[in-house]
Coordinates of C-alpha atoms and ligand atoms in Angstrom, one line a residue:
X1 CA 13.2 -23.2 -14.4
X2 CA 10.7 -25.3 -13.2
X3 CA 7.0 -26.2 -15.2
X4 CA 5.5 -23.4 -13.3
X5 CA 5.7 -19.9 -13.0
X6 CA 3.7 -17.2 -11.3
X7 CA 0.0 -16.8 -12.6
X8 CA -0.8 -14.2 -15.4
X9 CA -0.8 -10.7 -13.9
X10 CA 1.3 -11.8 -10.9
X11 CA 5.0 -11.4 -9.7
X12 CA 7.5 -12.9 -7.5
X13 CA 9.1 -10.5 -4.9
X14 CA 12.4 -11.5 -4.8
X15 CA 15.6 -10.1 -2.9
X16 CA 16.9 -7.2 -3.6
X17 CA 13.8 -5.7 -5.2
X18 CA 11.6 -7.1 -2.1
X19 CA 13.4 -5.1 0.6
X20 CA 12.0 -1.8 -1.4
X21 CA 8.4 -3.4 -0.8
X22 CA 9.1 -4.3 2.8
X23 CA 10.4 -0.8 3.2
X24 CA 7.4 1.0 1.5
X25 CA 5.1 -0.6 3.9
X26 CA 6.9 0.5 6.5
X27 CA 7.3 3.9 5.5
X28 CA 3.7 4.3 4.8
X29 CA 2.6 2.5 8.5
X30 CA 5.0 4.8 10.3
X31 CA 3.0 8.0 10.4
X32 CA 0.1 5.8 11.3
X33 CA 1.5 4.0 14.1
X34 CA 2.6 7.5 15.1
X35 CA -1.1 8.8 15.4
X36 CA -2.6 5.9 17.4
X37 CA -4.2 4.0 14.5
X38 CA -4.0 -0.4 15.5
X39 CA -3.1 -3.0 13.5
X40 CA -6.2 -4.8 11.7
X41 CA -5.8 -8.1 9.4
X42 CA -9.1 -9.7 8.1
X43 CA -9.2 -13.1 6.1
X44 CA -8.5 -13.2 2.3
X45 CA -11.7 -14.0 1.6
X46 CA -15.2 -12.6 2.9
X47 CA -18.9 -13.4 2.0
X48 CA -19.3 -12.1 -1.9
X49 CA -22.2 -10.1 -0.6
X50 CA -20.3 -8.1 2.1
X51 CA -18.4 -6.4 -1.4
X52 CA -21.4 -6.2 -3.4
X53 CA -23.4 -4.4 -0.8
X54 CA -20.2 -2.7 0.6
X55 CA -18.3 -1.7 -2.4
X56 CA -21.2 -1.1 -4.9
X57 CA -23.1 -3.7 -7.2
X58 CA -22.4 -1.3 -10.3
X59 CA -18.8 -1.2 -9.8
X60 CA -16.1 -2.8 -12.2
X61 CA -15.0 -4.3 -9.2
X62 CA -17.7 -5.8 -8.3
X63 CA -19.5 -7.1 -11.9
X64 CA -15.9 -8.1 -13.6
X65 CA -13.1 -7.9 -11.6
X66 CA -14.0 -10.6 -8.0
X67 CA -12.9 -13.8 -8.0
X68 CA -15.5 -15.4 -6.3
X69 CA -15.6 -19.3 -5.3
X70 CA -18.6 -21.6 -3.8
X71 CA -17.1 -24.0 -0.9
X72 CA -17.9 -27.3 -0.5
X73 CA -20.0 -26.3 2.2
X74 CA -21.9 -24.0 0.0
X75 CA -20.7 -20.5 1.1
X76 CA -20.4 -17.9 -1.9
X77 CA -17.2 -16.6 -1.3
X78 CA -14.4 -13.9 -2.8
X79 CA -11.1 -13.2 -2.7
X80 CA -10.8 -9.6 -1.2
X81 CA -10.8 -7.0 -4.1
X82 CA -10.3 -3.9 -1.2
X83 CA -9.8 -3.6 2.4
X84 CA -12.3 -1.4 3.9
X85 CA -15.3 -3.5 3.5
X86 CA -13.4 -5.9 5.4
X87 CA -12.1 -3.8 8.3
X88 CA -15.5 -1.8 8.5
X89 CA -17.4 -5.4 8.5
X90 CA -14.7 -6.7 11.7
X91 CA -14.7 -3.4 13.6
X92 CA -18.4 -4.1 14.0
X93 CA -18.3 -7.7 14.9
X94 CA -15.5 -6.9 17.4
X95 CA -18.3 -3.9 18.3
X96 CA -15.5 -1.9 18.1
X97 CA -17.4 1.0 17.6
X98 CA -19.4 0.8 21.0
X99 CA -16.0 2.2 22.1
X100 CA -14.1 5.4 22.1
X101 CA -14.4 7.1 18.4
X102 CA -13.1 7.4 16.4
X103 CA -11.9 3.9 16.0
X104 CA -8.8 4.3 14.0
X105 CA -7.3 0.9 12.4
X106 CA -4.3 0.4 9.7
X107 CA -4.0 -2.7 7.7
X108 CA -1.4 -4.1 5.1
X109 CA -2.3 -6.6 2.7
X110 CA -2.8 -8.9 -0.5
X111 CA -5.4 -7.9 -2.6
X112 CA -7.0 -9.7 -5.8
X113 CA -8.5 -8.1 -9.1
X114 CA -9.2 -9.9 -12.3
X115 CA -8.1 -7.2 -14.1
X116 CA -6.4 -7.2 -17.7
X117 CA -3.0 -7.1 -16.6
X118 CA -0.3 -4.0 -17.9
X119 CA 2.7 -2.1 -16.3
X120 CA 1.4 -1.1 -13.2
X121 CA -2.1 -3.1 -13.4
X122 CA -1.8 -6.2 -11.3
X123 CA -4.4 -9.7 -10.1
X124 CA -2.3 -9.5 -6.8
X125 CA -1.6 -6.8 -5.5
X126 CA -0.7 -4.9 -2.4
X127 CA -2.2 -2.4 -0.3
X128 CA -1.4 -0.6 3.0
X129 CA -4.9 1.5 4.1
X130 CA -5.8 3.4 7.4
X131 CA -9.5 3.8 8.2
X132 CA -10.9 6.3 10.8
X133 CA -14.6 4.8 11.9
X134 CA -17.1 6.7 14.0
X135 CA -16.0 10.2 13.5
X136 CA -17.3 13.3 11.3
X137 CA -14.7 15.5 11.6
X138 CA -12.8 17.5 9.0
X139 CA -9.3 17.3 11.3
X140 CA -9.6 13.5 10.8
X141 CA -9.9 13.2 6.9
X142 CA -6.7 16.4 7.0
X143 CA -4.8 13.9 9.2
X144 CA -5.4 10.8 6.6
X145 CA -4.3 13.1 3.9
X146 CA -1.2 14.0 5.4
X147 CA -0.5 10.9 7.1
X148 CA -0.4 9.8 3.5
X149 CA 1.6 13.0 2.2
X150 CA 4.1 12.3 5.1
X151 CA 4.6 8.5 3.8
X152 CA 5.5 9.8 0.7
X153 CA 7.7 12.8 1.9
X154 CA 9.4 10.1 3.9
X155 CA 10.3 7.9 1.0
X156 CA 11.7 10.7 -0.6
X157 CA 8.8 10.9 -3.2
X158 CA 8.8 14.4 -4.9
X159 CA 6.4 14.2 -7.4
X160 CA 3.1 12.6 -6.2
X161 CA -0.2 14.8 -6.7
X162 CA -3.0 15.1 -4.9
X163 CA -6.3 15.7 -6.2
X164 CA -9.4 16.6 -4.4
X165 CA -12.6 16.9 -4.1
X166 CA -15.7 16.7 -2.4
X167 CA -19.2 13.9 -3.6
X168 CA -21.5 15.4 -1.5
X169 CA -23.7 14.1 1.0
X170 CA -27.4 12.6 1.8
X171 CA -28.8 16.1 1.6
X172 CA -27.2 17.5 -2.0
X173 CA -26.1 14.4 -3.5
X174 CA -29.9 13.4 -4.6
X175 CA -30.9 16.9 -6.9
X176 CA -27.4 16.8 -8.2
X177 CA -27.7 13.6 -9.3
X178 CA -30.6 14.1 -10.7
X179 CA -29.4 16.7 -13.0
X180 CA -26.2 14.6 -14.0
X181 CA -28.8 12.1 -14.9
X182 CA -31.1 14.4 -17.3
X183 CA -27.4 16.0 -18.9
X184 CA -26.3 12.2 -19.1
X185 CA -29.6 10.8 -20.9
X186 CA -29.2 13.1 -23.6
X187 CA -25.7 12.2 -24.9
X188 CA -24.7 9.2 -27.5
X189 CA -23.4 6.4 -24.9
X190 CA -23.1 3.0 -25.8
X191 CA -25.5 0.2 -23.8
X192 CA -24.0 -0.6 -20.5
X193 CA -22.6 3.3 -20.1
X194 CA -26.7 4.2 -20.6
X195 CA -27.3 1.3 -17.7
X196 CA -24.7 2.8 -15.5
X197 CA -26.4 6.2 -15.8
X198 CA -29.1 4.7 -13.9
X199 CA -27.1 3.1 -11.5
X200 CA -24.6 5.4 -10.3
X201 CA -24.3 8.2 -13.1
X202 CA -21.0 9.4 -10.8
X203 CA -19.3 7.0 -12.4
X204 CA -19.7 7.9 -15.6
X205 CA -17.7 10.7 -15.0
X206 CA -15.0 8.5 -14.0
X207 CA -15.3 6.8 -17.6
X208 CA -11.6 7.0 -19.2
X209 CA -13.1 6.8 -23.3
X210 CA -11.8 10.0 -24.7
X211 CA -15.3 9.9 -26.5
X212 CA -17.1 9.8 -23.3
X213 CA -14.6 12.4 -22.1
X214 CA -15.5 14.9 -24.7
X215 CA -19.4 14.9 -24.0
X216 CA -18.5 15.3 -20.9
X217 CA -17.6 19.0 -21.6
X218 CA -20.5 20.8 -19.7
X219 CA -21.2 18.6 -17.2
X220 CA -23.2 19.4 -14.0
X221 CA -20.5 19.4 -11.4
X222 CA -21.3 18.1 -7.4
X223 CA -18.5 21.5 -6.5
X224 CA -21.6 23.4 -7.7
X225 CA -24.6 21.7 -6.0
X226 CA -22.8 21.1 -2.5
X227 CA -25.4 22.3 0.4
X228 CA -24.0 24.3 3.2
X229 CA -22.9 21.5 5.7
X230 CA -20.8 19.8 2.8
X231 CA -19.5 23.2 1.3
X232 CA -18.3 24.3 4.8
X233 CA -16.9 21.0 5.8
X234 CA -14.6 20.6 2.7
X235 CA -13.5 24.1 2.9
X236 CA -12.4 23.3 6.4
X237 CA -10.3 19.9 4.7
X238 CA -8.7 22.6 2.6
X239 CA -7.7 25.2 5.2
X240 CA -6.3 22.3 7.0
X241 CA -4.4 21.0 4.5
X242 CA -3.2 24.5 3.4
X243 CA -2.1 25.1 7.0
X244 CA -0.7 21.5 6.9
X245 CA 1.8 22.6 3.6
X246 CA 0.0 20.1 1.9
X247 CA -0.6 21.0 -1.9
X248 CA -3.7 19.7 -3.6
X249 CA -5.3 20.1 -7.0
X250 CA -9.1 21.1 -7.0
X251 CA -10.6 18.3 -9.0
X252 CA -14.2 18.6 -10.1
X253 CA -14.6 15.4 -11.6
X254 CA -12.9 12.9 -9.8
X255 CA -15.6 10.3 -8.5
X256 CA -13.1 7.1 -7.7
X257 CA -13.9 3.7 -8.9
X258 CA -15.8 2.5 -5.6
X259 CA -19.5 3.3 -4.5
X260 CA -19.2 4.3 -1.0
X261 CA -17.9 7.6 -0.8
X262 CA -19.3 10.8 0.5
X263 CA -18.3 14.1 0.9
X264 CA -14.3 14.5 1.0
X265 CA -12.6 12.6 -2.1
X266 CA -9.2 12.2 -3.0
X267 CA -6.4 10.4 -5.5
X268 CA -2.7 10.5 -5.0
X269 CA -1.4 10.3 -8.8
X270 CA 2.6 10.0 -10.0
X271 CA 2.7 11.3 -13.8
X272 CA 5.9 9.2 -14.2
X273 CA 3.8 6.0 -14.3
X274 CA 1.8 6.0 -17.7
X275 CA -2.0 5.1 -17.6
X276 CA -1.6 3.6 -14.4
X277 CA -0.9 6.5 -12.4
X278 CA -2.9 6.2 -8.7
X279 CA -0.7 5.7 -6.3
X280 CA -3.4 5.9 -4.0
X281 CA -6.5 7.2 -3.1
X282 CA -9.5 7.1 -0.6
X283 CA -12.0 9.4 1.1
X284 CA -15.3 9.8 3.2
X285 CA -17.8 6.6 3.3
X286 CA -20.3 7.9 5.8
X287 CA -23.0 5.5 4.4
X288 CA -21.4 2.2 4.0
X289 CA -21.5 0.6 7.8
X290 CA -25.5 0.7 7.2
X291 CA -24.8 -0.4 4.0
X292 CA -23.1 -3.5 5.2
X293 CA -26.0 -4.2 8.1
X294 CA -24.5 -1.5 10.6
X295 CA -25.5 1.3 12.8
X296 CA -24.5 4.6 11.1
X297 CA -21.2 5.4 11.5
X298 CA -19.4 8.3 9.7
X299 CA -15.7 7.3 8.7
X300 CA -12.8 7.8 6.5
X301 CA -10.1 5.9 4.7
X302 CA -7.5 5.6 2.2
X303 CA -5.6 3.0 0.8
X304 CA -2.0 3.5 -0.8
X305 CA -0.9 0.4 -3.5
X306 CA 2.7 -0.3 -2.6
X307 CA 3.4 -2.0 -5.8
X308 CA 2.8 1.4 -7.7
X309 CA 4.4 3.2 -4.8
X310 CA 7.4 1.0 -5.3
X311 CA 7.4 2.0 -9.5
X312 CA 7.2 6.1 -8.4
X313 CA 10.4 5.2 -6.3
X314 CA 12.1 3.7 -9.0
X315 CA 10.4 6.2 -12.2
X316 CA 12.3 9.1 -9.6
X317 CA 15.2 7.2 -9.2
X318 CA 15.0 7.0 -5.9
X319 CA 16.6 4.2 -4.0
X320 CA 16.4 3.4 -0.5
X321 CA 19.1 2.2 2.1
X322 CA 19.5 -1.5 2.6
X323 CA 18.0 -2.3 5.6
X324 CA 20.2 -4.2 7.8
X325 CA 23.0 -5.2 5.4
X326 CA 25.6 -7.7 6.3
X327 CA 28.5 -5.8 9.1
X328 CA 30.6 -9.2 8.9
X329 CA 31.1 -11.8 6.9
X330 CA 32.8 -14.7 8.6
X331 CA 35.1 -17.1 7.0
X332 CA 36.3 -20.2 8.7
X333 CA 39.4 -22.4 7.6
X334 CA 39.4 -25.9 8.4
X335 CA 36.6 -28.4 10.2
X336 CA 37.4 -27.1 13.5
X337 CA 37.5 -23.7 12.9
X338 CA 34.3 -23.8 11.6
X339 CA 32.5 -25.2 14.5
X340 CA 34.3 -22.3 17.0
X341 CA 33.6 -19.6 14.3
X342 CA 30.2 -20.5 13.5
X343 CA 29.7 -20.3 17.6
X344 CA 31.3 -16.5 17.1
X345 CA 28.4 -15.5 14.0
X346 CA 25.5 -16.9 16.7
X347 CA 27.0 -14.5 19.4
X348 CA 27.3 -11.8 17.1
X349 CA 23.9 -11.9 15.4
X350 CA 22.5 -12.2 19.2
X351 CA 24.5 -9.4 20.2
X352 CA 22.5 -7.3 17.2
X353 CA 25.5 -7.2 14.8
X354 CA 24.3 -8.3 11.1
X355 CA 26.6 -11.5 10.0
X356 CA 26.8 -13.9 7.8
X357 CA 28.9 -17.5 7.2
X358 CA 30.8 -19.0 4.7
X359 CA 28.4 -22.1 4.1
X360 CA 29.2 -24.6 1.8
X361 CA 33.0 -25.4 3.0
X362 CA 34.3 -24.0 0.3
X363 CA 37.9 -22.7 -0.2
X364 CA 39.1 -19.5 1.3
X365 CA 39.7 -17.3 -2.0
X366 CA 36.4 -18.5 -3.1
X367 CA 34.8 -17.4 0.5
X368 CA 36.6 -13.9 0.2
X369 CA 35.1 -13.0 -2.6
X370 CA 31.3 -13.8 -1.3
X371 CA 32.3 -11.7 2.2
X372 CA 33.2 -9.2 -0.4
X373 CA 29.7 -9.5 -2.6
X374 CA 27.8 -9.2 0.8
X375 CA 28.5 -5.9 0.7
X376 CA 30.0 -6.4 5.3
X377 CA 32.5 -4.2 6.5
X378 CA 34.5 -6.8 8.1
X379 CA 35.7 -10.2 7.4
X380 CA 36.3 -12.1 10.3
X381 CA 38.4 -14.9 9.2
X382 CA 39.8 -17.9 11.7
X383 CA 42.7 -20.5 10.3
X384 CA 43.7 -23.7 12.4
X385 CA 47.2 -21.6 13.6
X386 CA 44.7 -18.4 14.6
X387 CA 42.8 -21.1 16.3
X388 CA 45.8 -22.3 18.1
X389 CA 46.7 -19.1 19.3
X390 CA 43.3 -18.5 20.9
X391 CA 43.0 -15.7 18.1
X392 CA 40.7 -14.6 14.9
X393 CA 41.6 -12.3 12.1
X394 CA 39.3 -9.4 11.7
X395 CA 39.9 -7.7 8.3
X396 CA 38.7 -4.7 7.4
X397 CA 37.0 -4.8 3.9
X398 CA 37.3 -1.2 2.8
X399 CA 41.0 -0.7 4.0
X400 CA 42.3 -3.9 3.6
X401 CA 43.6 -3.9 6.9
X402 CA 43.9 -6.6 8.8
X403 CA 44.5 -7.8 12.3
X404 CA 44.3 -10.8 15.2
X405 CA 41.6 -9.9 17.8
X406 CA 41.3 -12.3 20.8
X407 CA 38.8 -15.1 20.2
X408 CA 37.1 -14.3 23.7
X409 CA 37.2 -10.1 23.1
X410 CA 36.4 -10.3 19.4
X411 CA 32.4 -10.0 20.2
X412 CA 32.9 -6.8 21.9
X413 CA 35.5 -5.1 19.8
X414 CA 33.5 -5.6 16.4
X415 CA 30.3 -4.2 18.6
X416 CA 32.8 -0.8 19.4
X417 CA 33.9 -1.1 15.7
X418 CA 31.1 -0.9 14.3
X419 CA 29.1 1.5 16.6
Ligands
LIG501 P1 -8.6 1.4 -5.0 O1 -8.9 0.4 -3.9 O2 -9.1 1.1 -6.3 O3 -8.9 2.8 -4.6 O4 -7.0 1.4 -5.1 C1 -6.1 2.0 -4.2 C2 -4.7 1.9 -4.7 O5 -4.4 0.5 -4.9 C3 -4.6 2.4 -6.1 O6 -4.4 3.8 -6.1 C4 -3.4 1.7 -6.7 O7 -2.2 2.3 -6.2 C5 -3.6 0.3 -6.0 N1 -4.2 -0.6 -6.9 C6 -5.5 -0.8 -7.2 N2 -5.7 -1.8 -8.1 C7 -4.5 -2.2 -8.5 C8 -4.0 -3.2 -9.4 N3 -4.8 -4.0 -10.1 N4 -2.6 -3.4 -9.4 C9 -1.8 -2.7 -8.7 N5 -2.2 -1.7 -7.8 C10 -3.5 -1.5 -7.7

């Protein structure tokens, strides 16, 4: 142990548990790769204003949760909190968007949250989103969503919900809130919860307090003020989805924690992962590129939180194959065995066979038993006399079985052995 360790409300991804994350990006990127959306990366850090403006100066996010640092040279800065401010704020300086539309971009990433830390609730954590810039299109928030559902499908994730719903626009989003307003004036809220209502009284809704909750009871619901554009567009979402054999949940109050969102709203949930249970979520931010100093441009995102898709694995008991594990496990006997053998493993791995060494010279029973522990099919094992005889033993871990394979052939025959 050394005098460090990781910072509150961080972890350590070490092997074996790692591989899950590296696979759960993976899985999730797939289906984007698949339907033409680039890579993006963005710095760490951006200009503290790009997430005030961008992800809403009311937010938790935004008055608690940034950590925010002044450079030497004077810049107010902040370590990223979310990734679509970001990519929405490069696409434009790369003028993507003078392009074709939409401009569809995926990202994967470390994101920061000064958070109080619990199972599930992280500082660091990581993110893999998809954005879909410049369009207004109900087929392209249905292909998020079920990119998304197809990530999880792939995993082998069962239980994942997803609820739905729609803020709204420009044209009905004003009256509506407006009424939400007058309903929220009149109930017993504490201080800031009465300064939020003035703010963005959506989030309210979005308040957790089982006392909040229970006023809540009678709410004016956006479902019910929706004009005619936003009514028919996310009935179109849903018949896409349905058609799609996507399942959703009609969700009347579900807001999300973020400013920016219009119209089509949505939260993947696990139930096996106590209070923390989005594994995901995203929606329609048709306002935010003016918002952040852009022309307008309609778009749609999610992002999906790996570390709490990596907890649904395990609270399903799901476990995913090792990727690449160890084939053969090579074991030398004697100083010059070791330089021929270790010549062997570099023409192996290069012919795209998985191998490992015996490092450390140590003894031969003790070197057994790791080839064993890597979990490889074969130990290939070379002795002074095998050496001599311009030979290598190749033993077959699961049978026992073992035999001499010419030194110069054995590249080749552990290649048709193992294909
Ligand atoms: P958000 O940007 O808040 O919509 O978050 C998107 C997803 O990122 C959530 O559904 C979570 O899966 C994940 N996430 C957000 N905040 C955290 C956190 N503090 N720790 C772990 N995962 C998080």
């Amino acid at each position: 142990m050394s005098t460090f360790s990781a910072p509150k409300g961080t972890y350590d991804l070490i092997p074996p548990d790692s591989a899950d994350f590296l696979a759960v990006r993976e899985a999730i990127s797939a289906p984007l790769r698949r339907a033409g959306y680039g890579y993006v990366e963005t710095p760490g850090f951006e200009q503290v204003e790009l997430f005030a403006r961008g992800v809403g100066a009311s937010t938790d996010i935004v008055t608690k949760e940034m950590y925010t640092l002044t450079t030497k040279g004077g810049d107010e800065l902040a370590l990223r909190p979310e990734g679509t401010a970001s990519v929405l704020r490069a696409a434009l300086q790369a003028n993507l968007h003078r392009g074709a539309l939409p401009v569809k971009l995926w990202y994967s990433g470390s994101y920061y949250r000064y958070e109080r830390p619990q199972a599930g609730r992280y500082r660091h954590f990581s993110q893999v989103g998809a954005e879909a810039l410049g369009a207004e299109d109900p087929a392209l928030d249905a292909e998020l969503i079920i990119l998304a559902v197809d990530a999880h499908r792939s995993l082998g994730l069962r239980n994942v919900r997803l609820l739905l719903n729609s803020l709204g626009d420009a044209a009905c989003r004003p009256a509506y809130r407006a009424a939400l307003q007058d309903f929220l004036r009149g109930l017993d809220l504490d201080e800031a919860t009465r300064e939020r209502i003035e703010i963005n009284p959506l989030r309210v809704l979005d308040d957790k307090r089982e006392a909040v909750q229970r006023q809540l009871t009678g709410a004016p619901l956006m479902r019910d003020h929706l004009c005619e554009g936003c009514a028919a567009y996310h009935e179109q979402v849903r018949t896409l989805l349905t058609a799609a054999g996507v399942a959703f949940e009609d969700d009347a109050r579900l807001v999300r924690g973020l400013d920016y969102y219009t119209r089509t709203t949505f939260e993947f949930v696990h139930d096996g992962l106590g209070a923390q249970s989005a594994v995901g979520g995203g929606g329609r931010y048709d306002g935010l590129s003016e918002m952040i100093g852009g022309p307008a441009l309609p778009s749609v995102g999610w992002a999906l939180g790996v570390d709490r898709t990596v907890l649904a694995l395990r609270a399903e008991g799901v476990t995913l194959p090792t990727p690449s594990p160890t084939d053969v496990y090579a074991v030398p006997v004697g100083e010059e065995a070791r330089g021929v053998l270790f010549g062997v493993l570099t023409e192996l791995r290069r012919a795209g066979v998985a191998a490992d060494f015996a490092y450390g010279g140590r003894g031969l029973k003790n070197a057994m038993k790791s080839a064993g522990r890597s979990g490889a099919r074969y130990a290939l094992v070379l002795g002074e006399r095998d050496l001599a005889e311009g030979v290598v033993q190749l033993k077959d871990l699961h049978s026992g079985e073992q035999a001499p394979v010419a030194l110069s052939s054995a590249v080749a025959e552990i290649r048709a052995k193992l294909s």
